[in-house]
mmCIF file of C-alpha atoms and ligand atoms in Angstrom:
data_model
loop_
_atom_site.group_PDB
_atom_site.id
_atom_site.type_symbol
_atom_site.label_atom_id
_atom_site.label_comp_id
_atom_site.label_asym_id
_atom_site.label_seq_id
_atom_site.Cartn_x
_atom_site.Cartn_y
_atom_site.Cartn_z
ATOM 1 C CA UNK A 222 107.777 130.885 200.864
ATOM 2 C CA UNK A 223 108.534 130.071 204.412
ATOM 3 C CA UNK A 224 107.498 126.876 205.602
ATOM 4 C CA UNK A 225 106.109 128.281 208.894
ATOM 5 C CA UNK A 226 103.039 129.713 206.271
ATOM 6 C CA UNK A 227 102.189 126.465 205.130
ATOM 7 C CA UNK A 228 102.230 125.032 208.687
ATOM 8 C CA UNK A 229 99.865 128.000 209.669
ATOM 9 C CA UNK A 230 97.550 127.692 206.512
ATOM 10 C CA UNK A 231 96.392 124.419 207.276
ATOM 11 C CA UNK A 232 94.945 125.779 210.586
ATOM 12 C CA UNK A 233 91.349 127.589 209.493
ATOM 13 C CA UNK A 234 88.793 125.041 208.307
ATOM 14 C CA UNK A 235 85.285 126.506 208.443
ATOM 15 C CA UNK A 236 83.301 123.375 210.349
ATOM 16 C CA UNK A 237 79.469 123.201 210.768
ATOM 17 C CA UNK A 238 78.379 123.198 214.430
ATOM 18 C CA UNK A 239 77.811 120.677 215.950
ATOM 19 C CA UNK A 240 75.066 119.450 217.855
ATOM 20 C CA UNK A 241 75.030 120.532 220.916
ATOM 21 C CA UNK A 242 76.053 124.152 220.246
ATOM 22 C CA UNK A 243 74.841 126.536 222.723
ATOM 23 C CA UNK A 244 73.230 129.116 220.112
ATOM 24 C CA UNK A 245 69.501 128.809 218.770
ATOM 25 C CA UNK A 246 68.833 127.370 215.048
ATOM 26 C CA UNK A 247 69.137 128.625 212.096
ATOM 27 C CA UNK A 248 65.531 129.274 212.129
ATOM 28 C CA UNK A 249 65.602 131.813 214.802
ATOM 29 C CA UNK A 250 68.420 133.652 213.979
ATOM 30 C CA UNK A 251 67.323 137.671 213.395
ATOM 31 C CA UNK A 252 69.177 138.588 209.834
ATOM 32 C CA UNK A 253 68.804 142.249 210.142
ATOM 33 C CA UNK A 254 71.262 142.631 207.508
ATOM 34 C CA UNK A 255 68.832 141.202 204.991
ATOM 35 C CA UNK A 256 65.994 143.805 205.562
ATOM 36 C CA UNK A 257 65.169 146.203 203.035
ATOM 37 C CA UNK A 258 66.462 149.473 204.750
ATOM 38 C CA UNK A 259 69.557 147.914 205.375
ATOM 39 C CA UNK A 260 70.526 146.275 201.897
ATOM 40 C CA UNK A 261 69.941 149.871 200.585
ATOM 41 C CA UNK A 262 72.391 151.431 202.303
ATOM 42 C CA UNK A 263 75.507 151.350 200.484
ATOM 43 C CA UNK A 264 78.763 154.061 199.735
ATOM 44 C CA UNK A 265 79.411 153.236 196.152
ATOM 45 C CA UNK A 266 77.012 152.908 193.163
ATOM 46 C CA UNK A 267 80.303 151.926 191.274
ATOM 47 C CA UNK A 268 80.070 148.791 188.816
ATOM 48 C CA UNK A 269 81.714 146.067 190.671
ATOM 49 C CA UNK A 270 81.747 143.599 188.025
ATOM 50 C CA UNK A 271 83.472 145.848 185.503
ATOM 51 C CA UNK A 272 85.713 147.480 188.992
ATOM 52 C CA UNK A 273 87.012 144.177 189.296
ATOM 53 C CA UNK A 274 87.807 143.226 185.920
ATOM 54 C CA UNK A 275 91.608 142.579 185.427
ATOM 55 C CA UNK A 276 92.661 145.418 183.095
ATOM 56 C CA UNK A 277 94.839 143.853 179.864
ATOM 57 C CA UNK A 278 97.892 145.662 180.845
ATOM 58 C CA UNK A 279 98.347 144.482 184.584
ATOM 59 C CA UNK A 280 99.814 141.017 186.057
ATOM 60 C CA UNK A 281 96.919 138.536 187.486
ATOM 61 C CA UNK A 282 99.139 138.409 190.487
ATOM 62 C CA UNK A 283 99.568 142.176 191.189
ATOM 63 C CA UNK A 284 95.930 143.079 190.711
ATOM 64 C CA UNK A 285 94.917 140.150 193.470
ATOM 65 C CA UNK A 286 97.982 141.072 195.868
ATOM 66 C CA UNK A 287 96.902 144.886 195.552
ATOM 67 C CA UNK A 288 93.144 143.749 196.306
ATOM 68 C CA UNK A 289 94.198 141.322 199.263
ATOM 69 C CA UNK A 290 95.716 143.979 200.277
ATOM 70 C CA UNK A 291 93.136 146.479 200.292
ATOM 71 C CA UNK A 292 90.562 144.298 201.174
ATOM 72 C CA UNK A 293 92.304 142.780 204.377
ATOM 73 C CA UNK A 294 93.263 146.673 205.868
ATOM 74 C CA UNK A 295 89.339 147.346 205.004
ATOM 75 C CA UNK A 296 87.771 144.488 206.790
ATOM 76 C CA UNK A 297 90.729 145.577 210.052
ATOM 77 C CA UNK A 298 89.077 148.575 210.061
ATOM 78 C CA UNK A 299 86.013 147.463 210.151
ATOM 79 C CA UNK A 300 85.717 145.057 212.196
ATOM 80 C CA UNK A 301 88.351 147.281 214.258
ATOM 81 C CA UNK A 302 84.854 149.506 214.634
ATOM 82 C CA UNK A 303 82.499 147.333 216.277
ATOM 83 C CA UNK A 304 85.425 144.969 218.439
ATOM 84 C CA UNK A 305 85.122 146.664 221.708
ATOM 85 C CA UNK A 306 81.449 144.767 221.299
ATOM 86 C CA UNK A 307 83.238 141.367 220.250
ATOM 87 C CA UNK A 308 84.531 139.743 223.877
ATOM 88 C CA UNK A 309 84.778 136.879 225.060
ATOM 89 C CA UNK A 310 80.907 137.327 226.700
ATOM 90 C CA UNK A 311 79.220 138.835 223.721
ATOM 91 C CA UNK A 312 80.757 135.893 221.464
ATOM 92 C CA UNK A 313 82.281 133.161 223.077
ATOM 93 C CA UNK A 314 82.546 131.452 219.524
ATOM 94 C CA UNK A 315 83.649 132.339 216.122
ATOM 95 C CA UNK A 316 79.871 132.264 215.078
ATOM 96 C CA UNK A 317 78.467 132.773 211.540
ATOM 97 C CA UNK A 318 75.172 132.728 209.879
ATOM 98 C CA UNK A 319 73.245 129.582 209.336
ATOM 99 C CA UNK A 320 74.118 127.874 212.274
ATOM 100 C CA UNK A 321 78.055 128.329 211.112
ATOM 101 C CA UNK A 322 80.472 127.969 213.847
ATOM 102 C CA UNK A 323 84.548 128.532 213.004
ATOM 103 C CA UNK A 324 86.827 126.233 215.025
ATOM 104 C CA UNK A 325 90.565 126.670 215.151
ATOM 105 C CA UNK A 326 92.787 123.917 213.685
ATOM 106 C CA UNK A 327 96.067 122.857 214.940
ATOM 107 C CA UNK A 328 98.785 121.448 212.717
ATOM 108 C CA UNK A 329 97.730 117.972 214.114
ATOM 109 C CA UNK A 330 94.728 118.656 213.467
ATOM 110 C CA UNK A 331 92.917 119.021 216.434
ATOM 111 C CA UNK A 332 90.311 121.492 217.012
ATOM 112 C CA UNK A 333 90.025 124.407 219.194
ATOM 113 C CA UNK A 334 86.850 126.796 220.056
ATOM 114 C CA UNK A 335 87.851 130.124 220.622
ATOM 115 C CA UNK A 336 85.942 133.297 221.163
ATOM 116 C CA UNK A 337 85.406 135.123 218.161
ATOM 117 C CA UNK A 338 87.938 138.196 218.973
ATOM 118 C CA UNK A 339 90.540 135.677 219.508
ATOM 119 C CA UNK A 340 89.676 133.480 216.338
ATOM 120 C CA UNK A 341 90.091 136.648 214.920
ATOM 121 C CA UNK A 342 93.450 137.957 216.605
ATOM 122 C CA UNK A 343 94.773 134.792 215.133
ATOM 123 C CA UNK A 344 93.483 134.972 211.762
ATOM 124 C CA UNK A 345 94.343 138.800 211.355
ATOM 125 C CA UNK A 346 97.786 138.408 212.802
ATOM 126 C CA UNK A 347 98.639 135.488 209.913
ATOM 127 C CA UNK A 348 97.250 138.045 207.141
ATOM 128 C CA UNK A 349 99.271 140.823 208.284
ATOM 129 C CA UNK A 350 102.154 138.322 208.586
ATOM 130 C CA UNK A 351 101.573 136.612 205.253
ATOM 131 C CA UNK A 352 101.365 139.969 203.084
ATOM 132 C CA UNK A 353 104.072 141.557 204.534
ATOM 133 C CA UNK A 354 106.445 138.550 203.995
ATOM 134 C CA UNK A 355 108.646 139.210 200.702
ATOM 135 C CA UNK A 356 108.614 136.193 199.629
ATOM 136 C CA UNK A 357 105.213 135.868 199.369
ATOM 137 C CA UNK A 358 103.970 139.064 198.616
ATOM 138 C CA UNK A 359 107.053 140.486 196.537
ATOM 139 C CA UNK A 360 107.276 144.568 196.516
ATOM 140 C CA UNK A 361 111.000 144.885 195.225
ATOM 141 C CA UNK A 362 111.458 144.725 192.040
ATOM 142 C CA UNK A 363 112.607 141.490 189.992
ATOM 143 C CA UNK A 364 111.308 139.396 192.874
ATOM 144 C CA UNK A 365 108.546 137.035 191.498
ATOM 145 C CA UNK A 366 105.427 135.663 193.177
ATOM 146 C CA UNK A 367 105.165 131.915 194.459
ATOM 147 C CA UNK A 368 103.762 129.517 192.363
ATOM 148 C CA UNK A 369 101.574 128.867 195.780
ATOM 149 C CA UNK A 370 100.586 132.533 195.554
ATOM 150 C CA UNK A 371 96.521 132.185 194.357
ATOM 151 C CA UNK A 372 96.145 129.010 196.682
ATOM 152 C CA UNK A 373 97.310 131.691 199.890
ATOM 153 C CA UNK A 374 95.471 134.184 198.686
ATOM 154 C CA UNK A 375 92.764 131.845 198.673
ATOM 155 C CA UNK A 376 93.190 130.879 201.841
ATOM 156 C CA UNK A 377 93.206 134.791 203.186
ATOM 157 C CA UNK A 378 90.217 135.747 201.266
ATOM 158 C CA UNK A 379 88.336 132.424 203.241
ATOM 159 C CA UNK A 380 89.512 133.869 206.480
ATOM 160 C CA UNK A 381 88.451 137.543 205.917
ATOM 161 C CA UNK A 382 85.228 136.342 204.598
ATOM 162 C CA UNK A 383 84.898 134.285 208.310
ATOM 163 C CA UNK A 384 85.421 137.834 209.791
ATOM 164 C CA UNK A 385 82.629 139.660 207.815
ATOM 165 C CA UNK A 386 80.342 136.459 207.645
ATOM 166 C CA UNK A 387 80.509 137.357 212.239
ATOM 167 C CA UNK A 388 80.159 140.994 211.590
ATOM 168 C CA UNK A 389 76.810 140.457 209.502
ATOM 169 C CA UNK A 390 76.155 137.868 212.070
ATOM 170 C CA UNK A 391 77.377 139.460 215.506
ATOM 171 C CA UNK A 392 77.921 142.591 215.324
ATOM 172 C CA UNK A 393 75.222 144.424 212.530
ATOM 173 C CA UNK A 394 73.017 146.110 215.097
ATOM 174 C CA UNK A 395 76.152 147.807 216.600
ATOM 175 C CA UNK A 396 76.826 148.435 212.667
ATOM 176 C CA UNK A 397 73.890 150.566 212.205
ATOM 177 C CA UNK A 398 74.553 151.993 215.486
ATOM 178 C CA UNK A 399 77.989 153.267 214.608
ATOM 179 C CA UNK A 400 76.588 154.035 210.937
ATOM 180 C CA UNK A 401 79.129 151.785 209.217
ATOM 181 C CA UNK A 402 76.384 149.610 207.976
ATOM 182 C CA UNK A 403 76.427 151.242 204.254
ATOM 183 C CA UNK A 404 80.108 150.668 204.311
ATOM 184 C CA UNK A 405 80.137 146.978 205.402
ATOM 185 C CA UNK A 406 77.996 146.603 202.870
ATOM 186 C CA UNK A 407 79.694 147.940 200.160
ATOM 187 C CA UNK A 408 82.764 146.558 201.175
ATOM 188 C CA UNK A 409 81.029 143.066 201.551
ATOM 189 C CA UNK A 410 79.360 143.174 197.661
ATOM 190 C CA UNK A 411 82.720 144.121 196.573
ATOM 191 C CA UNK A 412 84.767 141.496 197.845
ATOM 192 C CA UNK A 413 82.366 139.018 197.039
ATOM 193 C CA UNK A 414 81.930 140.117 193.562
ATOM 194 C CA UNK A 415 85.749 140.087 193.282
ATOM 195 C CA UNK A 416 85.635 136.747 194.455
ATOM 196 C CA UNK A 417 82.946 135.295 192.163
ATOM 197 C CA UNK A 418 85.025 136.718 189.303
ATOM 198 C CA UNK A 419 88.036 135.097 189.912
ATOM 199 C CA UNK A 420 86.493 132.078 191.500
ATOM 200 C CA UNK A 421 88.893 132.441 194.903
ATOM 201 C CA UNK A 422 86.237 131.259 197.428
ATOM 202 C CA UNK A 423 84.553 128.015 197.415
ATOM 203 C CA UNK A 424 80.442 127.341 197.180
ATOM 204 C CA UNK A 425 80.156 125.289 200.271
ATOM 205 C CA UNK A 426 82.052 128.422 201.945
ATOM 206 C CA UNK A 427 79.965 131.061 201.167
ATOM 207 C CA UNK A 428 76.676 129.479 200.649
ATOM 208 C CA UNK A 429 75.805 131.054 204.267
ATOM 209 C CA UNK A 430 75.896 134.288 202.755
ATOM 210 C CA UNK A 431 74.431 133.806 199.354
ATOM 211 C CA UNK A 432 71.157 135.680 200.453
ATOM 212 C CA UNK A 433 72.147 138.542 201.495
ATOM 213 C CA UNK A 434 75.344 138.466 198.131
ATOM 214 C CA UNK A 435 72.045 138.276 195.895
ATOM 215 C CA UNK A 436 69.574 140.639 197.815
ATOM 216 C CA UNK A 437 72.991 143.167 197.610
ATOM 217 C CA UNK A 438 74.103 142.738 194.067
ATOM 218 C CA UNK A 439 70.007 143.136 192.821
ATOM 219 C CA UNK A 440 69.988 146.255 194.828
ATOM 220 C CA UNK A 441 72.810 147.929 193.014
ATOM 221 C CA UNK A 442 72.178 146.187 189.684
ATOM 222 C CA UNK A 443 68.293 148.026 189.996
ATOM 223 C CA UNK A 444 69.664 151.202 191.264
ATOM 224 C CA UNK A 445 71.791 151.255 188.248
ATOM 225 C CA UNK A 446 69.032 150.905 186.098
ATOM 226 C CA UNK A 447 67.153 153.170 187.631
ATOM 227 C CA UNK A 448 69.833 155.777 187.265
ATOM 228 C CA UNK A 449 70.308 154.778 183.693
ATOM 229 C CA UNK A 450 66.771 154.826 183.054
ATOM 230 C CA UNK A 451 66.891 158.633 185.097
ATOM 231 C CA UNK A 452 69.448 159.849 182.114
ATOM 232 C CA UNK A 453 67.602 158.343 179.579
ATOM 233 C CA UNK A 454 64.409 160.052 180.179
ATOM 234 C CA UNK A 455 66.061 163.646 181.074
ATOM 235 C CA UNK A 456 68.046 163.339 177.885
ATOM 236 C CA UNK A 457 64.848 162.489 175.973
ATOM 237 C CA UNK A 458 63.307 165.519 177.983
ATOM 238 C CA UNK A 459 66.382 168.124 176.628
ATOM 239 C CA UNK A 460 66.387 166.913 173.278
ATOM 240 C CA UNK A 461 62.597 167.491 173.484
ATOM 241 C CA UNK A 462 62.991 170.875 174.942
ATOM 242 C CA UNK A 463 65.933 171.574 172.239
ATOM 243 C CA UNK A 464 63.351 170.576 169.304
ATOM 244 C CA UNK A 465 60.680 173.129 170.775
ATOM 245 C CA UNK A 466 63.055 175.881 170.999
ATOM 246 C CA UNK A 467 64.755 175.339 167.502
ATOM 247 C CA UNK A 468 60.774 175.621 166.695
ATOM 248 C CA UNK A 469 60.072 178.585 168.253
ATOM 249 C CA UNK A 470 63.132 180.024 167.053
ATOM 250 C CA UNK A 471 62.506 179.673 163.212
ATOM 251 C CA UNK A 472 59.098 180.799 163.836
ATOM 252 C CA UNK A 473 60.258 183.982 165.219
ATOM 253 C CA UNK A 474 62.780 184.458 162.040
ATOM 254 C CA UNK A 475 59.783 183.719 159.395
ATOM 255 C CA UNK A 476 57.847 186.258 160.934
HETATM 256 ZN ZN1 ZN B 517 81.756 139.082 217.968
#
Protein backbone atom coordinates (compact mmCIF):
# COMPACT_ATOMS: atom_id res chain seq x y z
CA UNK A 1 0.00 0.00 0.00
CA UNK A 2 1.44 3.20 -1.21
CA UNK A 3 0.69 6.14 0.66
CA UNK A 4 -0.04 8.25 -2.46
CA UNK A 5 -3.58 5.83 -2.50
CA UNK A 6 -4.60 6.87 0.73
CA UNK A 7 -3.85 10.55 -0.05
CA UNK A 8 -6.01 10.07 -3.29
CA UNK A 9 -8.89 8.08 -1.52
CA UNK A 10 -9.85 10.73 0.64
CA UNK A 11 -10.63 12.89 -2.46
CA UNK A 12 -14.39 11.59 -3.71
CA UNK A 13 -17.11 12.49 -1.21
CA UNK A 14 -20.53 12.36 -2.85
CA UNK A 15 -22.08 15.99 -1.52
CA UNK A 16 -25.75 17.07 -2.00
CA UNK A 17 -26.10 20.22 -4.13
CA UNK A 18 -26.34 22.96 -2.94
CA UNK A 19 -28.65 25.66 -3.26
CA UNK A 20 -28.10 27.53 -5.85
CA UNK A 21 -27.26 24.78 -8.37
CA UNK A 22 -27.99 25.65 -11.84
CA UNK A 23 -30.11 22.35 -12.69
CA UNK A 24 -34.02 22.06 -12.07
CA UNK A 25 -35.39 19.97 -8.89
CA UNK A 26 -35.68 16.82 -8.26
CA UNK A 27 -39.22 17.09 -9.18
CA UNK A 28 -38.65 17.81 -12.75
CA UNK A 29 -36.07 15.64 -13.53
CA UNK A 30 -37.30 13.09 -16.64
CA UNK A 31 -36.19 9.38 -15.24
CA UNK A 32 -36.53 7.63 -18.48
CA UNK A 33 -34.64 4.88 -17.09
CA UNK A 34 -37.50 4.05 -14.76
CA UNK A 35 -40.19 3.52 -17.52
CA UNK A 36 -41.52 0.26 -18.18
CA UNK A 37 -39.95 -0.40 -21.71
CA UNK A 38 -36.78 0.46 -20.45
CA UNK A 39 -36.49 -1.59 -17.07
CA UNK A 40 -37.36 -4.58 -19.38
CA UNK A 41 -34.64 -4.48 -21.37
CA UNK A 42 -31.93 -6.43 -19.98
CA UNK A 43 -28.92 -9.10 -21.48
CA UNK A 44 -28.97 -11.65 -18.75
CA UNK A 45 -31.90 -13.48 -17.07
CA UNK A 46 -29.03 -15.01 -14.88
CA UNK A 47 -29.71 -15.20 -10.95
CA UNK A 48 -27.71 -12.44 -9.55
CA UNK A 49 -28.17 -13.20 -6.05
CA UNK A 50 -26.99 -16.79 -6.34
CA UNK A 51 -24.13 -15.26 -9.39
CA UNK A 52 -22.76 -13.37 -6.69
CA UNK A 53 -22.63 -15.71 -3.96
CA UNK A 54 -18.99 -16.38 -2.77
CA UNK A 55 -18.44 -20.04 -3.72
CA UNK A 56 -16.92 -22.14 -0.41
CA UNK A 57 -13.75 -22.87 -2.14
CA UNK A 58 -12.57 -19.26 -3.19
CA UNK A 59 -10.80 -16.36 -0.99
CA UNK A 60 -13.34 -13.32 -0.02
CA UNK A 61 -10.57 -11.19 -1.35
CA UNK A 62 -10.06 -12.81 -4.81
CA UNK A 63 -13.73 -13.10 -5.67
CA UNK A 64 -14.15 -9.05 -4.87
CA UNK A 65 -10.69 -8.14 -6.65
CA UNK A 66 -11.85 -10.36 -9.74
CA UNK A 67 -15.37 -8.48 -9.60
CA UNK A 68 -13.74 -4.90 -9.12
CA UNK A 69 -12.08 -5.82 -11.72
CA UNK A 70 -14.63 -6.79 -14.06
CA UNK A 71 -16.96 -4.42 -13.01
CA UNK A 72 -14.61 -1.26 -13.35
CA UNK A 73 -13.42 -2.40 -17.29
CA UNK A 74 -17.44 -2.82 -17.77
CA UNK A 75 -18.60 0.49 -16.55
CA UNK A 76 -15.08 2.03 -18.96
CA UNK A 77 -16.73 0.62 -21.61
CA UNK A 78 -19.70 1.83 -21.05
CA UNK A 79 -19.57 4.89 -20.22
CA UNK A 80 -16.61 4.87 -22.94
CA UNK A 81 -19.99 4.51 -25.34
CA UNK A 82 -21.95 7.46 -24.69
CA UNK A 83 -18.64 10.05 -23.63
CA UNK A 84 -18.31 11.79 -26.88
CA UNK A 85 -21.98 13.14 -25.45
CA UNK A 86 -20.39 13.90 -21.88
CA UNK A 87 -18.40 17.54 -22.41
CA UNK A 88 -17.90 20.07 -20.67
CA UNK A 89 -21.38 21.79 -22.34
CA UNK A 90 -23.63 18.81 -22.11
CA UNK A 91 -22.53 18.38 -18.28
CA UNK A 92 -20.69 20.97 -16.76
CA UNK A 93 -21.11 19.01 -13.35
CA UNK A 94 -20.70 15.57 -12.09
CA UNK A 95 -24.61 15.40 -11.83
CA UNK A 96 -26.68 12.48 -10.44
CA UNK A 97 -30.24 11.71 -9.82
CA UNK A 98 -32.20 13.36 -7.11
CA UNK A 99 -30.75 16.56 -7.23
CA UNK A 100 -27.12 14.70 -6.57
CA UNK A 101 -24.22 16.72 -7.54
CA UNK A 102 -20.39 15.04 -7.13
CA UNK A 103 -17.73 17.58 -6.11
CA UNK A 104 -14.05 16.82 -6.16
CA UNK A 105 -12.13 16.81 -2.85
CA UNK A 106 -8.65 17.87 -2.34
CA UNK A 107 -6.41 16.41 0.33
CA UNK A 108 -7.13 19.67 2.33
CA UNK A 109 -10.21 19.26 1.82
CA UNK A 110 -11.41 21.76 -0.31
CA UNK A 111 -13.88 21.28 -2.94
CA UNK A 112 -13.77 21.45 -6.58
CA UNK A 113 -16.74 21.34 -9.36
CA UNK A 114 -15.68 19.76 -12.32
CA UNK A 115 -17.48 18.73 -15.44
CA UNK A 116 -18.61 15.36 -15.34
CA UNK A 117 -16.00 13.87 -18.07
CA UNK A 118 -13.32 15.28 -16.02
CA UNK A 119 -14.76 14.10 -12.54
CA UNK A 120 -14.66 11.10 -14.33
CA UNK A 121 -11.05 11.16 -16.01
CA UNK A 122 -10.01 11.53 -12.44
CA UNK A 123 -11.93 8.92 -10.86
CA UNK A 124 -11.21 6.29 -13.71
CA UNK A 125 -7.55 7.11 -13.84
CA UNK A 126 -7.24 6.27 -9.74
CA UNK A 127 -9.17 2.82 -10.46
CA UNK A 128 -7.00 1.84 -13.18
CA UNK A 129 -4.09 3.01 -10.99
CA UNK A 130 -5.29 1.37 -7.79
CA UNK A 131 -5.95 -2.24 -9.39
CA UNK A 132 -3.03 -2.41 -11.23
CA UNK A 133 -0.77 -1.55 -8.20
CA UNK A 134 0.73 -4.96 -6.71
CA UNK A 135 0.53 -4.12 -3.62
CA UNK A 136 -2.86 -3.58 -3.55
CA UNK A 137 -4.26 -5.78 -5.90
CA UNK A 138 -1.65 -8.78 -5.62
CA UNK A 139 -1.48 -11.13 -8.96
CA UNK A 140 1.92 -12.98 -8.13
CA UNK A 141 1.75 -15.54 -6.19
CA UNK A 142 2.51 -15.57 -2.26
CA UNK A 143 1.82 -11.85 -2.26
CA UNK A 144 -1.14 -11.17 0.17
CA UNK A 145 -3.85 -8.52 0.06
CA UNK A 146 -3.82 -5.33 2.43
CA UNK A 147 -5.58 -5.44 5.43
CA UNK A 148 -7.05 -1.95 3.85
CA UNK A 149 -8.10 -4.03 0.85
CA UNK A 150 -12.32 -4.12 1.38
CA UNK A 151 -12.20 -0.39 2.69
CA UNK A 152 -10.46 0.51 -1.19
CA UNK A 153 -12.53 -1.56 -2.77
CA UNK A 154 -15.16 0.19 -1.10
CA UNK A 155 -14.11 3.23 -2.01
CA UNK A 156 -13.88 2.12 -5.99
CA UNK A 157 -17.19 0.53 -6.02
CA UNK A 158 -18.62 4.31 -4.56
CA UNK A 159 -16.85 5.92 -7.43
CA UNK A 160 -18.04 3.58 -10.26
CA UNK A 161 -21.44 3.72 -8.86
CA UNK A 162 -21.02 7.94 -9.25
CA UNK A 163 -20.26 7.06 -12.95
CA UNK A 164 -23.40 4.90 -13.65
CA UNK A 165 -25.64 6.94 -11.14
CA UNK A 166 -24.59 10.13 -14.41
CA UNK A 167 -25.10 7.61 -17.09
CA UNK A 168 -28.78 6.79 -15.83
CA UNK A 169 -28.90 10.43 -15.18
CA UNK A 170 -27.05 12.11 -18.27
CA UNK A 171 -26.58 10.12 -20.70
CA UNK A 172 -29.79 7.27 -20.95
CA UNK A 173 -31.47 8.77 -23.99
CA UNK A 174 -28.12 8.51 -25.90
CA UNK A 175 -28.23 4.86 -24.18
CA UNK A 176 -31.22 3.78 -25.98
CA UNK A 177 -29.95 5.52 -28.91
CA UNK A 178 -26.76 3.52 -29.13
CA UNK A 179 -28.86 0.35 -27.87
CA UNK A 180 -26.68 -0.20 -24.80
CA UNK A 181 -29.59 0.47 -22.60
CA UNK A 182 -30.30 -3.47 -21.88
CA UNK A 183 -26.67 -3.71 -21.07
CA UNK A 184 -26.39 -0.76 -18.62
CA UNK A 185 -28.98 -2.24 -17.12
CA UNK A 186 -27.86 -5.47 -16.56
CA UNK A 187 -24.63 -4.38 -15.67
CA UNK A 188 -26.22 -1.82 -13.16
CA UNK A 189 -28.62 -4.76 -11.27
CA UNK A 190 -25.55 -6.73 -11.11
CA UNK A 191 -23.27 -4.57 -9.44
CA UNK A 192 -25.75 -3.43 -7.18
CA UNK A 193 -26.87 -6.79 -6.21
CA UNK A 194 -23.18 -7.64 -5.65
CA UNK A 195 -23.03 -4.79 -3.54
CA UNK A 196 -26.10 -5.38 -1.35
CA UNK A 197 -24.63 -8.84 -0.73
CA UNK A 198 -21.54 -7.94 0.58
CA UNK A 199 -22.71 -4.70 2.04
CA UNK A 200 -19.70 -2.55 0.10
CA UNK A 201 -21.80 0.61 -0.59
CA UNK A 202 -23.42 2.70 1.93
CA UNK A 203 -27.49 3.58 2.20
CA UNK A 204 -27.15 7.28 2.16
CA UNK A 205 -24.99 6.56 -1.17
CA UNK A 206 -27.22 4.79 -3.13
CA UNK A 207 -30.53 5.81 -1.87
CA UNK A 208 -30.69 8.00 -5.26
CA UNK A 209 -30.93 4.94 -7.09
CA UNK A 210 -33.03 2.71 -4.96
CA UNK A 211 -36.04 3.09 -7.45
CA UNK A 212 -34.90 2.16 -10.29
CA UNK A 213 -32.42 -1.06 -8.04
CA UNK A 214 -36.09 -2.21 -6.98
CA UNK A 215 -38.16 -1.57 -10.25
CA UNK A 216 -34.88 -3.73 -11.88
CA UNK A 217 -34.47 -6.54 -9.45
CA UNK A 218 -38.74 -7.09 -9.51
CA UNK A 219 -38.40 -7.22 -13.20
CA UNK A 220 -36.00 -10.10 -13.29
CA UNK A 221 -37.25 -11.71 -10.07
CA UNK A 222 -41.02 -11.84 -12.16
CA UNK A 223 -39.46 -12.83 -15.35
CA UNK A 224 -37.97 -15.66 -13.51
CA UNK A 225 -41.09 -16.74 -12.31
CA UNK A 226 -42.65 -16.46 -15.22
CA UNK A 227 -40.12 -18.67 -16.90
CA UNK A 228 -40.34 -21.08 -14.05
CA UNK A 229 -43.94 -21.04 -14.10
CA UNK A 230 -43.46 -21.54 -18.36
CA UNK A 231 -41.55 -25.07 -17.46
CA UNK A 232 -43.84 -25.97 -15.00
CA UNK A 233 -46.87 -25.91 -17.07
CA UNK A 234 -45.11 -27.48 -20.37
CA UNK A 235 -43.79 -30.22 -18.15
CA UNK A 236 -47.29 -30.76 -16.71
CA UNK A 237 -48.44 -30.58 -20.48
CA UNK A 238 -45.71 -33.65 -21.58
CA UNK A 239 -46.35 -35.69 -18.72
CA UNK A 240 -50.03 -35.21 -19.70
CA UNK A 241 -49.40 -36.00 -23.26
CA UNK A 242 -47.04 -39.07 -22.05
CA UNK A 243 -50.14 -40.46 -19.86
CA UNK A 244 -52.50 -40.26 -23.05
CA UNK A 245 -50.15 -42.02 -25.21
CA UNK A 246 -49.16 -44.83 -22.66
CA UNK A 247 -53.23 -44.98 -22.85
CA UNK A 248 -53.64 -45.26 -26.23
CA UNK A 249 -50.89 -47.56 -26.45
CA UNK A 250 -52.25 -50.37 -24.09
CA UNK A 251 -55.48 -49.92 -25.72
CA UNK A 252 -54.11 -50.79 -29.00
CA UNK A 253 -52.26 -54.05 -27.37
CA UNK A 254 -55.71 -55.28 -25.60
CA UNK A 255 -57.33 -55.14 -28.75
ZN1 LIG B 1 -22.27 13.59 -18.88
Amino acid sequence: MTTGIFFVLNFWKGKRKEKDSPTPPASDEQRQYLEEDCIKERITEADLFKLVCLPPSLDYNEWLATHTISFFDHVNLMYGVVSEYCTPETCPAMTAPGNVQYFWHDDKGKKYKYPASQYIDYVMSFIQKTITDETVFPTKFGEVFPSSFETIVKKIHKCLFHVLAHIFHAHYKEAIQLGIHGHINSLFTHFMVFNMNFELLEEKDTDIMQDLVQALIKSLQDHSNKLKQEIKEQNNKNSQDDNTENKENKENRSS
